[in-house]
Amino acid sequence: MTSLDLSGQGLTSFPSLPAGVTRLDLYRNSLSSVPASLWEHTGLEVLNLATNRLSSLPPGISALKSVHTLDLAHNEFGSLPDELGELAGLTEYLYVSDNRLTAFPPAWCRLGTLKYLGCTDNRLTELPSDLSGFSSLRELRLYRNALTALPESIGTLGALRELHLRGNRLAALPASIGSLGELRQLDLRENLLVSLPASIARLSKLDKLDLRWNKHLREPAWLRDFEEAGCMVLR
């Protein structure tokens, strides 16, 4: 692997890159743009552009077929291209947290081998209706957005182990959430929940359920059984 770590260098313009670079770390600089020539480095496997001043990406990122980890967090993106959904090699991490995203492109749901998606601290009000393409997703972080509902298709994420939804505007959850048979952690803090679907009681592998700061939540009778079975329930 040819690794180039230029994090924290105060860069304001994009550097020249050596041929054959596979890992590029430009974390915590002052970059405001990305040249289209970056996409010519098709051997890139890890690309970290987090904590800069980026608000857009040029067309062509789909050429990075070998990228398995992409970090675009802590920037100024109001939107990101549908093209991210064409990154077939994106198997490990996609970080887009702490931007200004108002929409979650349905095209991203084609990332069928992605394991971790961090999309926290944005301005999302809804998710795509069909999430079933995320068949390998193990961890989904969506806290501190403005989501008012989850699609029924959330229940198709059969590999999901952690679902983090703190700090949204959820008043209810779909019954399909009870189909997440591999789920270990469910964080529902700081929402507007009044009740919980009975299907949650089927989540036999759940070991942590965080319900704090849902002021009007009516506690279901089965919750005590959950605790007795070994699940940590935080109220």
PDB file of C-alpha atoms in Angstrom:
ATOM      1  CA  MET A   1       0.000   0.000   0.000  1.00  0.00           C
ATOM      2  CA  THR A   2       1.225   3.499  -0.880  1.00  0.00           C
ATOM      3  CA  SER A   3      -0.034   5.717   1.919  1.00  0.00           C
ATOM      4  CA  LEU A   4       0.003   9.517   1.941  1.00  0.00           C
ATOM      5  CA  ASP A   5      -0.925  11.227   5.215  1.00  0.00           C
ATOM      6  CA  LEU A   6      -1.303  15.006   4.885  1.00  0.00           C
ATOM      7  CA  SER A   7      -3.705  15.525   7.757  1.00  0.00           C
ATOM      8  CA  GLY A   8      -3.559  18.761   9.724  1.00  0.00           C
ATOM      9  CA  GLN A   9      -1.175  20.548   7.357  1.00  0.00           C
ATOM     10  CA  GLY A  10      -3.249  23.695   6.828  1.00  0.00           C
ATOM     11  CA  LEU A  11      -3.589  22.988   3.106  1.00  0.00           C
ATOM     12  CA  THR A  12      -5.797  25.353   1.123  1.00  0.00           C
ATOM     13  CA  SER A  13      -5.186  23.781  -2.284  1.00  0.00           C
ATOM     14  CA  PHE A  14      -5.128  20.198  -3.360  1.00  0.00           C
ATOM     15  CA  PRO A  15      -1.644  18.614  -3.418  1.00  0.00           C
ATOM     16  CA  SER A  16      -0.027  16.671  -6.240  1.00  0.00           C
ATOM     17  CA  LEU A  17      -0.353  12.960  -5.656  1.00  0.00           C
ATOM     18  CA  PRO A  18       2.098  10.175  -6.455  1.00  0.00           C
ATOM     19  CA  ALA A  19       1.099   7.484  -8.904  1.00  0.00           C
ATOM     20  CA  GLY A  20      -0.135   4.330  -7.244  1.00  0.00           C
ATOM     21  CA  VAL A  21      -1.409   5.942  -4.047  1.00  0.00           C
ATOM     22  CA  THR A  22      -3.918   3.655  -2.332  1.00  0.00           C
ATOM     23  CA  ARG A  23      -4.527   5.524   0.932  1.00  0.00           C
ATOM     24  CA  LEU A  24      -4.955   9.312   1.036  1.00  0.00           C
ATOM     25  CA  ASP A  25      -5.567  11.170   4.297  1.00  0.00           C
ATOM     26  CA  LEU A  26      -6.333  14.899   4.004  1.00  0.00           C
ATOM     27  CA  TYR A  27      -8.210  15.181   7.294  1.00  0.00           C
ATOM     28  CA  ARG A  28      -8.381  18.572   9.018  1.00  0.00           C
ATOM     29  CA  ASN A  29      -7.126  20.964   6.379  1.00  0.00           C
ATOM     30  CA  SER A  30      -8.759  23.998   4.753  1.00  0.00           C
ATOM     31  CA  LEU A  31      -9.591  22.586   1.341  1.00  0.00           C
ATOM     32  CA  SER A  32     -12.572  24.172  -0.387  1.00  0.00           C
ATOM     33  CA  SER A  33     -12.520  22.153  -3.601  1.00  0.00           C
ATOM     34  CA  VAL A  34     -11.523  18.782  -5.007  1.00  0.00           C
ATOM     35  CA  PRO A  35     -10.049  18.503  -8.518  1.00  0.00           C
ATOM     36  CA  ALA A  36     -11.634  16.081 -10.953  1.00  0.00           C
ATOM     37  CA  SER A  37      -8.153  14.643 -11.473  1.00  0.00           C
ATOM     38  CA  LEU A  38      -8.452  12.953  -8.067  1.00  0.00           C
ATOM     39  CA  TRP A  39     -10.771  10.384  -9.623  1.00  0.00           C
ATOM     40  CA  GLU A  40      -7.940   9.310 -11.952  1.00  0.00           C
ATOM     41  CA  HIS A  41      -6.293   7.599  -8.976  1.00  0.00           C
ATOM     42  CA  THR A  42      -8.451   4.522  -9.402  1.00  0.00           C
ATOM     43  CA  GLY A  43      -6.292   2.436  -7.061  1.00  0.00           C
ATOM     44  CA  LEU A  44      -7.423   4.413  -4.024  1.00  0.00           C
ATOM     45  CA  GLU A  45      -8.770   2.166  -1.274  1.00  0.00           C
ATOM     46  CA  VAL A  46      -9.104   4.688   1.563  1.00  0.00           C
ATOM     47  CA  LEU A  47      -9.985   8.353   0.988  1.00  0.00           C
ATOM     48  CA  ASN A  48     -10.303  10.718   3.947  1.00  0.00           C
ATOM     49  CA  LEU A  49     -11.447  14.264   3.152  1.00  0.00           C
ATOM     50  CA  ALA A  50     -13.049  14.915   6.540  1.00  0.00           C
ATOM     51  CA  THR A  51     -12.933  18.259   8.351  1.00  0.00           C
ATOM     52  CA  ASN A  52     -12.298  20.595   5.458  1.00  0.00           C
ATOM     53  CA  ARG A  53     -14.444  23.280   3.815  1.00  0.00           C
ATOM     54  CA  LEU A  54     -15.842  21.234   0.964  1.00  0.00           C
ATOM     55  CA  SER A  55     -19.310  22.000  -0.360  1.00  0.00           C
ATOM     56  CA  SER A  56     -19.326  20.032  -3.630  1.00  0.00           C
ATOM     57  CA  LEU A  57     -17.595  17.227  -5.501  1.00  0.00           C
ATOM     58  CA  PRO A  58     -16.833  17.197  -9.231  1.00  0.00           C
ATOM     59  CA  PRO A  59     -18.445  14.456 -11.340  1.00  0.00           C
ATOM     60  CA  GLY A  60     -16.594  11.185 -11.704  1.00  0.00           C
ATOM     61  CA  ILE A  61     -16.153   9.766  -8.195  1.00  0.00           C
ATOM     62  CA  SER A  62     -17.715   6.513  -9.409  1.00  0.00           C
ATOM     63  CA  ALA A  63     -14.351   5.727 -11.045  1.00  0.00           C
ATOM     64  CA  LEU A  64     -12.956   4.853  -7.610  1.00  0.00           C
ATOM     65  CA  LYS A  65     -14.040   1.227  -7.804  1.00  0.00           C
ATOM     66  CA  SER A  66     -11.440   0.089  -5.242  1.00  0.00           C
ATOM     67  CA  VAL A  67     -12.403   2.486  -2.431  1.00  0.00           C
ATOM     68  CA  HIS A  68     -13.650   0.550   0.601  1.00  0.00           C
ATOM     69  CA  THR A  69     -13.586   3.480   3.060  1.00  0.00           C
ATOM     70  CA  LEU A  70     -14.755   7.016   2.227  1.00  0.00           C
ATOM     71  CA  ASP A  71     -14.853   9.821   4.784  1.00  0.00           C
ATOM     72  CA  LEU A  72     -16.553  13.090   3.798  1.00  0.00           C
ATOM     73  CA  ALA A  73     -17.674  14.081   7.290  1.00  0.00           C
ATOM     74  CA  HIS A  74     -17.380  17.519   8.923  1.00  0.00           C
ATOM     75  CA  ASN A  75     -17.613  19.555   5.739  1.00  0.00           C
ATOM     76  CA  GLU A  76     -20.207  21.888   4.204  1.00  0.00           C
ATOM     77  CA  PHE A  77     -21.983  19.597   1.740  1.00  0.00           C
ATOM     78  CA  GLY A  78     -25.614  20.532   1.128  1.00  0.00           C
ATOM     79  CA  SER A  79     -25.897  17.498  -1.120  1.00  0.00           C
ATOM     80  CA  LEU A  80     -23.748  14.629  -2.333  1.00  0.00           C
ATOM     81  CA  PRO A  81     -23.941  12.882  -5.708  1.00  0.00           C
ATOM     82  CA  ASP A  82     -26.006   9.816  -6.537  1.00  0.00           C
ATOM     83  CA  GLU A  83     -22.733   8.478  -7.934  1.00  0.00           C
ATOM     84  CA  LEU A  84     -21.697   7.331  -4.477  1.00  0.00           C
ATOM     85  CA  GLY A  85     -24.140   4.485  -4.985  1.00  0.00           C
ATOM     86  CA  GLU A  86     -21.960   3.198  -7.840  1.00  0.00           C
ATOM     87  CA  LEU A  87     -18.911   2.617  -5.627  1.00  0.00           C
ATOM     88  CA  ALA A  88     -19.125  -1.167  -5.748  1.00  0.00           C
ATOM     89  CA  GLY A  89     -15.967  -1.589  -3.662  1.00  0.00           C
ATOM     90  CA  LEU A  90     -17.344   0.469  -0.768  1.00  0.00           C
ATOM     91  CA  THR A  91     -17.524  -2.401   1.700  1.00  0.00           C
ATOM     92  CA  GLU A  92     -16.343  -0.917   5.006  1.00  0.00           C
ATOM     93  CA  TYR A  93     -17.242   2.675   5.882  1.00  0.00           C
ATOM     94  CA  LEU A  94     -19.107   5.639   4.440  1.00  0.00           C
ATOM     95  CA  TYR A  95     -18.983   8.729   6.668  1.00  0.00           C
ATOM     96  CA  VAL A  96     -21.042  11.778   5.685  1.00  0.00           C
ATOM     97  CA  SER A  97     -21.824  13.095   9.165  1.00  0.00           C
ATOM     98  CA  ASP A  98     -21.861  16.741  10.213  1.00  0.00           C
ATOM     99  CA  ASN A  99     -22.697  18.320   6.896  1.00  0.00           C
ATOM    100  CA  ARG A 100     -25.803  20.143   5.663  1.00  0.00           C
ATOM    101  CA  LEU A 101     -27.507  17.263   3.901  1.00  0.00           C
ATOM    102  CA  THR A 102     -31.263  17.598   3.513  1.00  0.00           C
ATOM    103  CA  ALA A 103     -31.820  14.496   1.372  1.00  0.00           C
ATOM    104  CA  PHE A 104     -30.651  10.897   1.405  1.00  0.00           C
ATOM    105  CA  PRO A 105     -30.280   9.801  -2.234  1.00  0.00           C
ATOM    106  CA  PRO A 106     -32.110   6.517  -2.975  1.00  0.00           C
ATOM    107  CA  ALA A 107     -29.208   5.638  -5.297  1.00  0.00           C
ATOM    108  CA  TRP A 108     -26.997   5.076  -2.244  1.00  0.00           C
ATOM    109  CA  CYS A 109     -29.146   2.081  -1.366  1.00  0.00           C
ATOM    110  CA  ARG A 110     -27.300   0.158  -4.074  1.00  0.00           C
ATOM    111  CA  LEU A 111     -24.319  -0.161  -1.721  1.00  0.00           C
ATOM    112  CA  GLY A 112     -25.096  -3.781  -1.003  1.00  0.00           C
ATOM    113  CA  THR A 113     -21.748  -4.663   0.605  1.00  0.00           C
ATOM    114  CA  LEU A 114     -21.377  -1.592   2.860  1.00  0.00           C
ATOM    115  CA  LYS A 115     -21.070  -2.444   6.558  1.00  0.00           C
ATOM    116  CA  TYR A 116     -21.078   0.964   8.285  1.00  0.00           C
ATOM    117  CA  LEU A 117     -22.951   4.152   7.397  1.00  0.00           C
ATOM    118  CA  GLY A 118     -22.553   7.314   9.459  1.00  0.00           C
ATOM    119  CA  CYS A 119     -24.972  10.079   8.468  1.00  0.00           C
ATOM    120  CA  THR A 120     -25.399  11.922  11.754  1.00  0.00           C
ATOM    121  CA  ASP A 121     -25.714  15.650  12.428  1.00  0.00           C
ATOM    122  CA  ASN A 122     -27.374  16.594   9.167  1.00  0.00           C
ATOM    123  CA  ARG A 123     -30.820  17.913   8.230  1.00  0.00           C
ATOM    124  CA  LEU A 124     -32.536  14.793   6.924  1.00  0.00           C
ATOM    125  CA  THR A 125     -36.314  14.747   7.253  1.00  0.00           C
ATOM    126  CA  GLU A 126     -36.884  11.358   5.613  1.00  0.00           C
ATOM    127  CA  LEU A 127     -35.166   8.236   4.329  1.00  0.00           C
ATOM    128  CA  PRO A 128     -35.684   6.482   0.987  1.00  0.00           C
ATOM    129  CA  SER A 129     -38.758   4.252   0.963  1.00  0.00           C
ATOM    130  CA  ASP A 130     -36.732   1.185  -0.040  1.00  0.00           C
ATOM    131  CA  LEU A 131     -33.679   0.474   2.087  1.00  0.00           C
ATOM    132  CA  SER A 132     -33.463  -3.205   1.186  1.00  0.00           C
ATOM    133  CA  GLY A 133     -30.340  -2.706  -0.938  1.00  0.00           C
ATOM    134  CA  PHE A 134     -28.278  -2.199   2.236  1.00  0.00           C
ATOM    135  CA  SER A 135     -28.224  -5.953   2.753  1.00  0.00           C
ATOM    136  CA  SER A 136     -24.816  -6.084   4.489  1.00  0.00           C
ATOM    137  CA  LEU A 137     -25.200  -3.039   6.739  1.00  0.00           C
ATOM    138  CA  ARG A 138     -24.219  -3.756  10.340  1.00  0.00           C
ATOM    139  CA  GLU A 139     -24.303  -0.274  11.831  1.00  0.00           C
ATOM    140  CA  LEU A 140     -26.498   2.676  10.873  1.00  0.00           C
ATOM    141  CA  ARG A 141     -26.018   6.009  12.622  1.00  0.00           C
ATOM    142  CA  LEU A 142     -28.633   8.680  11.950  1.00  0.00           C
ATOM    143  CA  TYR A 143     -28.686  10.605  15.193  1.00  0.00           C
ATOM    144  CA  ARG A 144     -29.308  14.342  15.332  1.00  0.00           C
ATOM    145  CA  ASN A 145     -31.273  14.763  12.124  1.00  0.00           C
ATOM    146  CA  ALA A 146     -34.928  15.758  11.700  1.00  0.00           C
ATOM    147  CA  LEU A 147     -36.493  12.401  10.829  1.00  0.00           C
ATOM    148  CA  THR A 148     -40.204  12.175  11.581  1.00  0.00           C
ATOM    149  CA  ALA A 149     -40.698   8.544  10.479  1.00  0.00           C
ATOM    150  CA  LEU A 150     -38.849   5.431   9.357  1.00  0.00           C
ATOM    151  CA  PRO A 151     -39.853   3.466   6.250  1.00  0.00           C
ATOM    152  CA  GLU A 152     -41.271  -0.036   6.678  1.00  0.00           C
ATOM    153  CA  SER A 153     -38.280  -1.276   4.704  1.00  0.00           C
ATOM    154  CA  ILE A 154     -36.058  -0.687   7.757  1.00  0.00           C
ATOM    155  CA  GLY A 155     -37.014  -4.227   8.681  1.00  0.00           C
ATOM    156  CA  THR A 156     -35.211  -5.644   5.634  1.00  0.00           C
ATOM    157  CA  LEU A 157     -31.766  -4.806   7.050  1.00  0.00           C
ATOM    158  CA  GLY A 158     -31.202  -8.342   8.244  1.00  0.00           C
ATOM    159  CA  ALA A 159     -27.497  -7.915   9.087  1.00  0.00           C
ATOM    160  CA  LEU A 160     -27.988  -4.761  11.196  1.00  0.00           C
ATOM    161  CA  ARG A 161     -26.514  -4.898  14.698  1.00  0.00           C
ATOM    162  CA  GLU A 162     -26.707  -1.253  15.774  1.00  0.00           C
ATOM    163  CA  LEU A 163     -29.324   1.375  14.956  1.00  0.00           C
ATOM    164  CA  HIS A 164     -28.732   4.860  16.359  1.00  0.00           C
ATOM    165  CA  LEU A 165     -31.635   7.311  16.079  1.00  0.00           C
ATOM    166  CA  ARG A 166     -31.049   9.735  18.929  1.00  0.00           C
ATOM    167  CA  GLY A 167     -32.198  13.320  18.551  1.00  0.00           C
ATOM    168  CA  ASN A 168     -34.769  13.062  15.775  1.00  0.00           C
ATOM    169  CA  ARG A 169     -38.515  13.757  15.722  1.00  0.00           C
ATOM    170  CA  LEU A 170     -39.834  10.219  15.653  1.00  0.00           C
ATOM    171  CA  ALA A 171     -43.317   9.867  17.122  1.00  0.00           C
ATOM    172  CA  ALA A 172     -43.699   6.193  16.188  1.00  0.00           C
ATOM    173  CA  LEU A 173     -41.729   3.248  14.817  1.00  0.00           C
ATOM    174  CA  PRO A 174     -42.816   0.808  12.110  1.00  0.00           C
ATOM    175  CA  ALA A 175     -43.738  -2.703  13.227  1.00  0.00           C
ATOM    176  CA  SER A 176     -41.132  -4.048  10.801  1.00  0.00           C
ATOM    177  CA  ILE A 177     -38.382  -3.008  13.223  1.00  0.00           C
ATOM    178  CA  GLY A 178     -39.105  -6.286  14.976  1.00  0.00           C
ATOM    179  CA  SER A 179     -37.645  -8.112  11.967  1.00  0.00           C
ATOM    180  CA  LEU A 180     -34.103  -6.925  12.721  1.00  0.00           C
ATOM    181  CA  GLY A 181     -33.082 -10.279  14.136  1.00  0.00           C
ATOM    182  CA  GLU A 182     -29.371  -9.440  14.519  1.00  0.00           C
ATOM    183  CA  LEU A 183     -29.934  -6.130  16.321  1.00  0.00           C
ATOM    184  CA  ARG A 184     -27.906  -5.658  19.518  1.00  0.00           C
ATOM    185  CA  GLN A 185     -28.279  -1.935  20.191  1.00  0.00           C
ATOM    186  CA  LEU A 186     -31.238   0.367  19.567  1.00  0.00           C
ATOM    187  CA  ASP A 187     -30.802   4.007  20.574  1.00  0.00           C
ATOM    188  CA  LEU A 188     -34.045   5.999  20.573  1.00  0.00           C
ATOM    189  CA  ARG A 189     -33.086   8.841  22.890  1.00  0.00           C
ATOM    190  CA  GLU A 190     -34.484  12.354  22.483  1.00  0.00           C
ATOM    191  CA  ASN A 191     -37.411  11.630  20.219  1.00  0.00           C
ATOM    192  CA  LEU A 192     -41.180  12.144  20.492  1.00  0.00           C
ATOM    193  CA  LEU A 193     -42.182   8.520  21.009  1.00  0.00           C
ATOM    194  CA  VAL A 194     -45.482   7.801  22.715  1.00  0.00           C
ATOM    195  CA  SER A 195     -45.484   4.018  22.329  1.00  0.00           C
ATOM    196  CA  LEU A 196     -43.318   1.169  21.073  1.00  0.00           C
ATOM    197  CA  PRO A 197     -44.395  -1.503  18.593  1.00  0.00           C
ATOM    198  CA  ALA A 198     -44.906  -4.882  20.259  1.00  0.00           C
ATOM    199  CA  SER A 199     -42.695  -6.428  17.574  1.00  0.00           C
ATOM    200  CA  ILE A 200     -39.603  -5.105  19.396  1.00  0.00           C
ATOM    201  CA  ALA A 201     -40.221  -7.855  21.939  1.00  0.00           C
ATOM    202  CA  ARG A 202     -39.108 -10.345  19.265  1.00  0.00           C
ATOM    203  CA  LEU A 203     -35.574  -8.916  19.129  1.00  0.00           C
ATOM    204  CA  SER A 204     -33.960 -11.756  21.068  1.00  0.00           C
ATOM    205  CA  LYS A 205     -30.373 -10.544  20.537  1.00  0.00           C
ATOM    206  CA  LEU A 206     -31.011  -6.980  21.721  1.00  0.00           C
ATOM    207  CA  ASP A 207     -28.766  -6.195  24.694  1.00  0.00           C
ATOM    208  CA  LYS A 208     -29.243  -2.417  24.937  1.00  0.00           C
ATOM    209  CA  LEU A 209     -32.402  -0.367  24.438  1.00  0.00           C
ATOM    210  CA  ASP A 210     -32.068   3.338  25.188  1.00  0.00           C
ATOM    211  CA  LEU A 211     -35.383   5.158  25.644  1.00  0.00           C
ATOM    212  CA  ARG A 212     -34.267   8.188  27.610  1.00  0.00           C
ATOM    213  CA  TRP A 213     -35.763  11.643  27.057  1.00  0.00           C
ATOM    214  CA  ASN A 214     -38.954  10.506  25.354  1.00  0.00           C
ATOM    215  CA  LYS A 215     -41.161  12.450  27.730  1.00  0.00           C
ATOM    216  CA  HIS A 216     -44.512  10.974  26.738  1.00  0.00           C
ATOM    217  CA  LEU A 217     -43.548   7.363  26.188  1.00  0.00           C
ATOM    218  CA  ARG A 218     -45.931   4.794  27.670  1.00  0.00           C
ATOM    219  CA  GLU A 219     -43.878   1.865  28.887  1.00  0.00           C
ATOM    220  CA  PRO A 220     -45.174  -1.457  27.516  1.00  0.00           C
ATOM    221  CA  ALA A 221     -45.660  -4.425  29.822  1.00  0.00           C
ATOM    222  CA  TRP A 222     -43.187  -6.596  27.922  1.00  0.00           C
ATOM    223  CA  LEU A 223     -40.326  -4.246  28.727  1.00  0.00           C
ATOM    224  CA  ARG A 224     -39.792  -5.853  32.134  1.00  0.00           C
ATOM    225  CA  ASP A 225     -39.525  -9.266  30.499  1.00  0.00           C
ATOM    226  CA  PHE A 226     -36.876  -7.794  28.244  1.00  0.00           C
ATOM    227  CA  GLU A 227     -34.841  -6.671  31.213  1.00  0.00           C
ATOM    228  CA  GLU A 228     -35.178 -10.008  32.966  1.00  0.00           C
ATOM    229  CA  ALA A 229     -33.872 -11.688  29.800  1.00  0.00           C
ATOM    230  CA  GLY A 230     -30.696  -9.611  30.045  1.00  0.00           C
ATOM    231  CA  CYS A 231     -31.356  -6.514  27.911  1.00  0.00           C
ATOM    232  CA  MET A 232     -30.188  -3.236  29.425  1.00  0.00           C
ATOM    233  CA  VAL A 233     -33.118  -0.825  29.209  1.00  0.00           C
ATOM    234  CA  LEU A 234     -32.310   2.834  29.859  1.00  0.00           C
ATOM    235  CA  ARG A 235     -35.279   5.043  30.697  1.00  0.00           C
TER     236      ARG A 235
END
